Amino acid sequence: MIRLVTVSPCYNEEEVLEESVQRLTTLFDRMVTEGLISAESLMTFVNDGSHDRTWEIIARLHRENHYVCGINLSRNRGHQNAIMAGMMAVRTWGDAVITIDADLQDDLEAIPQMVIALKNGNDIVYGVKVSRTADPLLKRLTAEAFYRLQSSMGVESIFNHADFRLLSRRALDLLAEYRERNIYLRGIIPMLGLPSTTVDDVLSERQAGASKYNLSRMMGLALDGITSFSVKPIYCIIYLGVVFLIIAFCIGIYVLHALLAGTAVPGWSSLILSIWIVGGFILIAVGGTGIYIGKIYQEVKQRPLYHIQDILTHAHENLD
Ligand code: UDP
Ligand code: MG
């Protein structure tokens, strides 16, 4: 029987927490009765340095409800760090972890489907938003533009998937090998490469409280998503330098023509040509330096080079 552990980050969620725990408890009870998960399954709430009564509520619910566990971060560290903290803390508590926001805007019915997908041999199950009608228009548009921009920058991530996902114990162990500081889980998880699938996630409105993600936080996440996974922006500088030199060449032809035709103003040709040539070389030099910086950046992250999924061996190879 699968022992499931959910992880929900909470930042000033006093208004919604009780209701969320109630809805999750109903779901857990049902899944236990159906024999899908064990009765020792747990739901973990990570208090991300809230300024309201969130932690008190978690502590009380922990006393009243045998499923509820709590983790209290010493201060606010942001959504991604709170999820990571929760997942790493509960890594050994169960067979799989599902991360779901504390406001339960995601589709609870996707949870049993994720567990079934796990039983069918998947280590990673992504919740993919099929309808964002519950999101405000601006959020929907910016979010979708963000996914597109990311994929054009070569960041491998799942379209319209946020942080609602199931990870098996094995996937969590691999994830623990990533020691980078700028965590962007939607980019890291696909790098694990384990068997994965998706389930539909029909988004609903927030039950209570307000969104903690304002535009500047979203921009910050988007920037992290690109700069932590792609060195393409640096390569763009070099391309720009080449474009400058091509323009310089065209101007050169024009200048030559002007000189021969006698229409050139003295001093103009050398000035205009050198601006474009020097500009082009400077851009190429900056981009070239940038490539080295990009490599240093990748080295310092010390990401694992590979993950071994299976090994077939004979007994004597293990003798050592
Ligand atoms: N959250 C967090 N730390 C933060 C900001 C948000 O743990 O600094 C949590 C928040 O409590 C919620 C989840 O991250 O459970 C997603 O936030 P929210 O629902 O406000 O974002 P939205 O759904 O509007 O994108
Ligand atoms: Mg939300």
Coordinates of C-alpha atoms and ligand atoms in Angstrom, one line a residue:
M1 CA 0.0 0.0 0.0
I2 CA 1.3 3.4 -0.9
R3 CA 2.0 5.8 1.9
L4 CA 1.4 9.2 0.4
V5 CA 2.7 12.5 1.8
T6 CA 1.5 15.8 0.5
V7 CA 3.6 19.0 0.9
S8 CA 1.9 22.4 0.8
P9 CA 3.7 25.7 1.2
C10 CA 1.8 28.3 3.3
Y11 CA 2.5 32.0 3.4
N12 CA -0.1 34.0 5.3
E13 CA -2.8 31.4 4.6
E14 CA -4.8 31.6 7.8
E15 CA -8.0 32.3 5.9
V16 CA -7.8 29.2 3.8
L17 CA -5.9 26.6 5.8
E18 CA -8.7 25.1 7.8
E19 CA -10.9 24.6 4.8
S20 CA -8.0 23.1 2.8
V21 CA -7.2 20.6 5.5
Q22 CA -10.8 19.6 5.7
R23 CA -11.1 19.0 1.9
L24 CA -7.8 17.1 1.9
T25 CA -8.9 15.0 4.8
T26 CA -12.1 14.0 3.1
L27 CA -10.1 13.0 0.0
F28 CA -7.5 11.1 2.1
D29 CA -10.3 9.2 3.9
R30 CA -11.9 8.2 0.6
M31 CA -8.6 7.1 -0.9
V32 CA -7.8 5.0 2.2
T33 CA -11.3 3.4 2.0
E34 CA -10.7 2.6 -1.7
G35 CA -7.4 1.0 -0.8
L36 CA -5.4 3.5 -2.9
I37 CA -3.2 4.8 -0.1
S38 CA -2.4 3.6 3.4
A39 CA -4.0 5.1 6.5
E40 CA -0.5 6.3 7.6
S41 CA -0.5 8.8 4.8
L42 CA 0.3 12.4 5.8
M43 CA -0.3 15.9 4.7
T44 CA 2.5 18.4 5.5
F45 CA 2.1 22.1 5.7
V46 CA 5.3 24.2 5.4
N47 CA 4.9 27.6 7.1
D48 CA 7.1 29.9 5.0
G49 CA 7.6 32.6 7.6
S50 CA 4.0 33.8 7.7
H51 CA 3.2 37.0 9.6
D52 CA -0.3 35.8 10.6
R53 CA -1.6 32.9 12.6
T54 CA -0.8 30.3 10.0
W55 CA 1.7 28.3 12.2
E56 CA -0.7 28.3 15.2
I57 CA -3.4 26.9 13.0
I58 CA -1.1 24.2 11.6
A59 CA 0.0 23.3 15.2
R60 CA -3.7 23.0 16.3
L61 CA -4.7 21.0 13.2
H62 CA -1.7 18.7 13.9
R63 CA -3.2 18.0 17.4
E64 CA -6.7 17.4 16.1
N65 CA -6.0 15.6 12.8
H66 CA -3.8 12.4 12.6
Y67 CA -2.9 13.2 9.0
V68 CA -1.6 16.7 9.6
C69 CA 2.1 17.5 10.0
G70 CA 3.8 20.8 10.1
I71 CA 7.2 22.3 9.2
N72 CA 8.0 25.8 10.3
L73 CA 10.7 27.8 8.4
S74 CA 12.5 30.4 10.4
R75 CA 11.6 33.1 7.9
N76 CA 10.1 33.7 4.5
R77 CA 12.2 32.0 1.8
G78 CA 9.7 32.0 -1.1
H79 CA 7.4 29.4 -2.7
Q80 CA 10.1 27.3 -4.4
N81 CA 12.4 27.1 -1.4
A82 CA 9.4 26.2 0.9
I83 CA 8.4 23.4 -1.4
M84 CA 12.0 22.1 -1.6
A85 CA 12.3 22.3 2.2
G86 CA 9.1 20.3 2.7
M87 CA 10.0 17.7 0.1
M88 CA 13.5 17.2 1.6
A89 CA 12.2 17.0 5.1
V90 CA 9.6 14.4 4.4
R91 CA 11.6 12.5 1.8
T92 CA 11.8 9.3 4.0
W93 CA 8.3 9.5 5.4
G94 CA 6.5 7.8 2.6
D95 CA 6.6 6.2 -0.9
A96 CA 5.7 9.4 -2.8
V97 CA 5.2 13.1 -2.3
I98 CA 2.6 15.3 -3.9
T99 CA 3.3 19.1 -3.8
I100 CA 0.1 21.1 -3.9
D101 CA -0.4 24.8 -3.0
A102 CA -2.1 25.4 0.3
D103 CA -5.0 27.2 -1.3
L104 CA -6.0 24.0 -3.2
Q105 CA -6.7 25.8 -6.4
D106 CA -5.5 22.6 -8.1
D107 CA -7.8 19.8 -8.9
L108 CA -8.0 17.4 -5.9
E109 CA -9.4 14.7 -8.2
A110 CA -6.0 14.6 -9.9
I111 CA -4.4 13.2 -6.7
P112 CA -5.9 9.7 -6.9
Q113 CA -5.0 9.7 -10.6
M114 CA -1.4 10.6 -9.7
V115 CA -1.3 7.7 -7.3
I116 CA -2.6 5.3 -9.9
A117 CA 0.0 6.6 -12.4
L118 CA 2.7 5.9 -9.7
K119 CA 1.4 2.4 -9.3
N120 CA 1.6 2.0 -13.1
G121 CA 5.4 2.6 -12.9
N122 CA 5.8 6.4 -13.2
D123 CA 8.2 8.2 -10.9
I124 CA 7.0 11.7 -11.8
V125 CA 3.5 12.7 -12.5
Y126 CA 2.9 16.3 -13.6
G127 CA -0.4 18.1 -13.1
V128 CA -1.1 20.0 -16.3
K129 CA -3.5 22.9 -16.2
V130 CA -6.2 22.2 -18.8
S131 CA -8.3 25.2 -18.1
R132 CA -7.1 28.5 -16.6
T133 CA -10.4 30.2 -16.7
A134 CA -10.3 30.5 -12.9
D135 CA -7.1 32.7 -13.3
P136 CA -7.4 36.4 -14.0
L137 CA -6.9 37.2 -17.7
L138 CA -3.6 39.1 -17.1
K139 CA -2.2 36.1 -15.1
R140 CA -3.3 33.7 -17.7
L141 CA -1.7 35.6 -20.6
T142 CA 1.5 36.4 -18.8
A143 CA 1.9 32.8 -17.6
E144 CA 1.4 31.3 -21.1
A145 CA 3.8 33.8 -22.6
F146 CA 6.3 32.8 -20.0
Y147 CA 6.0 29.1 -20.9
R148 CA 6.5 30.0 -24.6
L149 CA 9.5 32.2 -23.9
Q150 CA 11.1 29.5 -21.8
S151 CA 10.8 26.9 -24.4
S152 CA 12.2 29.3 -27.1
M153 CA 15.2 29.7 -24.8
G154 CA 15.7 26.0 -24.8
V155 CA 14.5 25.4 -21.2
E156 CA 13.0 21.9 -21.0
S157 CA 9.8 22.3 -19.0
I158 CA 6.2 21.0 -19.2
F159 CA 3.7 23.5 -20.8
N160 CA 1.2 24.8 -18.3
H161 CA 2.5 22.8 -15.4
A162 CA 3.3 24.6 -12.2
D163 CA 4.3 22.9 -9.0
F164 CA 1.5 20.4 -8.6
R165 CA 3.2 17.1 -9.1
L166 CA 3.9 13.7 -7.6
L167 CA 7.5 12.5 -7.1
S168 CA 8.3 9.0 -6.0
R169 CA 10.9 8.3 -3.3
R170 CA 13.4 7.5 -6.0
A171 CA 12.8 10.8 -7.8
L172 CA 13.2 12.7 -4.5
D173 CA 16.5 10.9 -3.8
L174 CA 17.8 12.1 -7.2
L175 CA 16.4 15.6 -6.6
A176 CA 18.4 15.8 -3.4
E177 CA 21.6 15.6 -5.5
Y178 CA 20.9 19.0 -7.0
R179 CA 22.6 21.5 -4.7
E180 CA 22.0 24.7 -6.6
R181 CA 20.8 27.9 -4.9
N182 CA 18.5 29.4 -7.5
I183 CA 15.9 26.7 -7.4
Y184 CA 13.5 26.4 -10.3
L185 CA 11.8 23.1 -9.8
R186 CA 9.9 23.1 -13.1
G187 CA 13.2 23.1 -14.9
I188 CA 15.1 20.6 -12.6
I189 CA 12.5 17.8 -12.4
P190 CA 12.5 17.1 -16.1
M191 CA 16.3 16.7 -15.9
L192 CA 15.8 13.7 -13.6
G193 CA 14.6 11.8 -16.6
L194 CA 12.7 9.1 -14.8
P195 CA 9.5 7.6 -16.2
S196 CA 6.9 10.3 -16.1
T197 CA 3.4 11.1 -17.2
T198 CA 0.8 13.9 -16.9
V199 CA -2.7 14.2 -15.5
D200 CA -5.2 16.9 -16.1
D201 CA -5.6 19.7 -13.5
V202 CA -8.7 21.7 -13.7
L203 CA -7.9 24.9 -11.9
S204 CA -10.5 26.5 -9.5
E205 CA -10.7 29.8 -7.8
R206 CA -8.9 30.6 -4.6
Q207 CA -11.3 29.7 -1.7
A208 CA -10.1 32.6 0.5
G209 CA -7.2 35.0 1.0
A210 CA -5.4 36.7 -1.8
S211 CA -2.7 35.5 -4.3
K212 CA 0.8 35.9 -2.9
Y213 CA 2.3 36.1 -6.4
N214 CA 2.3 39.6 -7.6
L215 CA 3.6 40.7 -11.0
S216 CA 7.2 41.3 -9.7
R217 CA 7.4 37.9 -8.0
M218 CA 6.2 36.3 -11.2
M219 CA 8.8 38.2 -13.2
G220 CA 11.4 37.1 -10.7
L221 CA 10.4 33.4 -11.1
A222 CA 10.3 33.8 -14.9
L223 CA 13.8 35.3 -14.9
D224 CA 15.1 32.5 -12.7
G225 CA 13.5 29.9 -14.9
I226 CA 15.5 31.2 -17.9
T227 CA 18.8 32.3 -16.4
S228 CA 19.1 29.1 -14.3
F229 CA 18.7 26.8 -17.3
S230 CA 19.8 28.6 -20.4
V231 CA 22.9 30.3 -21.6
K232 CA 21.2 31.3 -24.8
P233 CA 20.9 35.0 -23.8
I234 CA 24.7 35.2 -23.8
Y235 CA 25.0 33.6 -27.2
C236 CA 22.6 36.3 -28.4
I237 CA 25.2 38.9 -27.7
I238 CA 27.6 37.3 -30.1
Y239 CA 25.0 37.0 -32.8
L240 CA 24.3 40.7 -32.3
G241 CA 28.0 41.4 -32.7
V242 CA 28.0 39.5 -36.0
V243 CA 24.9 41.4 -37.1
F244 CA 26.8 44.7 -36.3
L245 CA 29.7 43.6 -38.5
I246 CA 27.4 42.7 -41.4
I247 CA 25.9 46.2 -41.1
A248 CA 29.4 47.6 -41.0
F249 CA 30.2 45.8 -44.2
C250 CA 27.1 47.2 -45.9
I251 CA 27.9 50.7 -44.7
G252 CA 31.4 50.1 -46.1
I253 CA 30.0 49.5 -49.5
Y254 CA 27.8 52.6 -49.3
V255 CA 30.8 54.7 -48.1
L256 CA 32.9 53.5 -51.0
H257 CA 30.2 54.4 -53.4
A258 CA 29.8 57.8 -51.8
L259 CA 33.6 58.4 -52.0
L260 CA 33.7 57.4 -55.7
A261 CA 30.7 59.5 -56.5
G262 CA 32.3 62.4 -54.6
T263 CA 29.2 63.0 -52.4
A264 CA 30.9 62.1 -49.1
V265 CA 31.4 64.8 -46.5
P266 CA 35.0 64.8 -45.2
G267 CA 35.5 62.7 -42.0
W268 CA 32.0 61.2 -42.2
S269 CA 33.0 57.9 -43.8
S270 CA 35.8 57.0 -41.4
L271 CA 33.6 58.0 -38.4
I272 CA 30.5 56.0 -39.4
L273 CA 32.5 52.9 -40.4
S274 CA 34.5 52.8 -37.2
I275 CA 31.4 53.1 -35.0
W276 CA 29.9 49.9 -36.5
I277 CA 33.1 48.0 -36.7
V278 CA 34.2 48.8 -33.2
G279 CA 30.7 48.2 -31.9
G280 CA 30.6 44.8 -33.6
F281 CA 33.9 43.7 -32.1
I282 CA 33.0 44.9 -28.6
L283 CA 29.8 42.9 -28.7
I284 CA 31.6 39.8 -29.9
A285 CA 34.2 40.2 -27.2
V286 CA 31.6 40.7 -24.5
G287 CA 29.7 37.6 -25.8
G288 CA 32.9 35.6 -25.9
T289 CA 33.7 36.4 -22.3
G290 CA 30.0 35.7 -21.5
I291 CA 30.4 32.1 -22.8
Y292 CA 33.2 31.5 -20.3
I293 CA 31.1 33.0 -17.6
G294 CA 28.2 30.7 -18.7
K295 CA 30.5 27.7 -18.4
I296 CA 31.7 28.8 -14.9
Y297 CA 28.1 29.2 -14.0
Q298 CA 27.3 25.7 -15.0
E299 CA 30.3 24.3 -13.2
V300 CA 29.6 26.0 -9.9
K301 CA 26.1 24.5 -9.9
Q302 CA 27.7 21.0 -9.8
R303 CA 24.6 19.4 -11.2
P304 CA 24.9 15.6 -11.4
L305 CA 26.2 14.5 -14.8
Y306 CA 23.8 11.6 -15.1
H307 CA 21.3 9.5 -13.1
I308 CA 21.4 5.7 -13.2
Q309 CA 17.9 4.4 -13.6
D310 CA 18.6 0.6 -13.6
I311 CA 21.7 -1.6 -13.4
L312 CA 21.8 -5.2 -14.5
T313 CA 24.7 -7.1 -12.9
H314 CA 26.0 -10.5 -11.9
A315 CA 26.7 -11.3 -8.3
H316 CA 30.5 -11.4 -8.7
E317 CA 30.6 -7.8 -10.0
N318 CA 29.2 -6.7 -6.7
L319 CA 32.0 -8.4 -4.7
D320 CA 34.5 -5.9 -3.5
Ligands
UDP1 N1 3.8 30.8 -0.9 C1 4.9 30.6 -0.1 N2 5.8 31.5 0.1 C2 5.7 32.7 -0.6 C3 4.7 33.0 -1.4 C4 3.7 32.0 -1.6 O1 5.0 29.5 0.5 O2 6.6 33.5 -0.3 C5 2.8 29.8 -1.1 C6 1.3 30.2 -0.9 O3 1.0 30.1 0.4 C7 0.6 29.2 -1.8 C8 1.5 29.0 -2.9 O4 2.8 29.4 -2.5 O5 0.3 28.0 -1.1 C9 1.1 29.6 -4.2 O6 0.9 31.0 -3.9 P1 -0.4 31.7 -4.5 O7 -1.6 30.8 -4.3 O8 -0.5 33.0 -3.8 O9 -0.1 31.9 -6.0 P2 -1.0 31.8 -7.3 O10 -1.8 30.6 -7.1 O11 -1.9 33.0 -7.2 O12 -0.1 31.7 -8.4
MG2 MG -2.9 29.9 -5.6

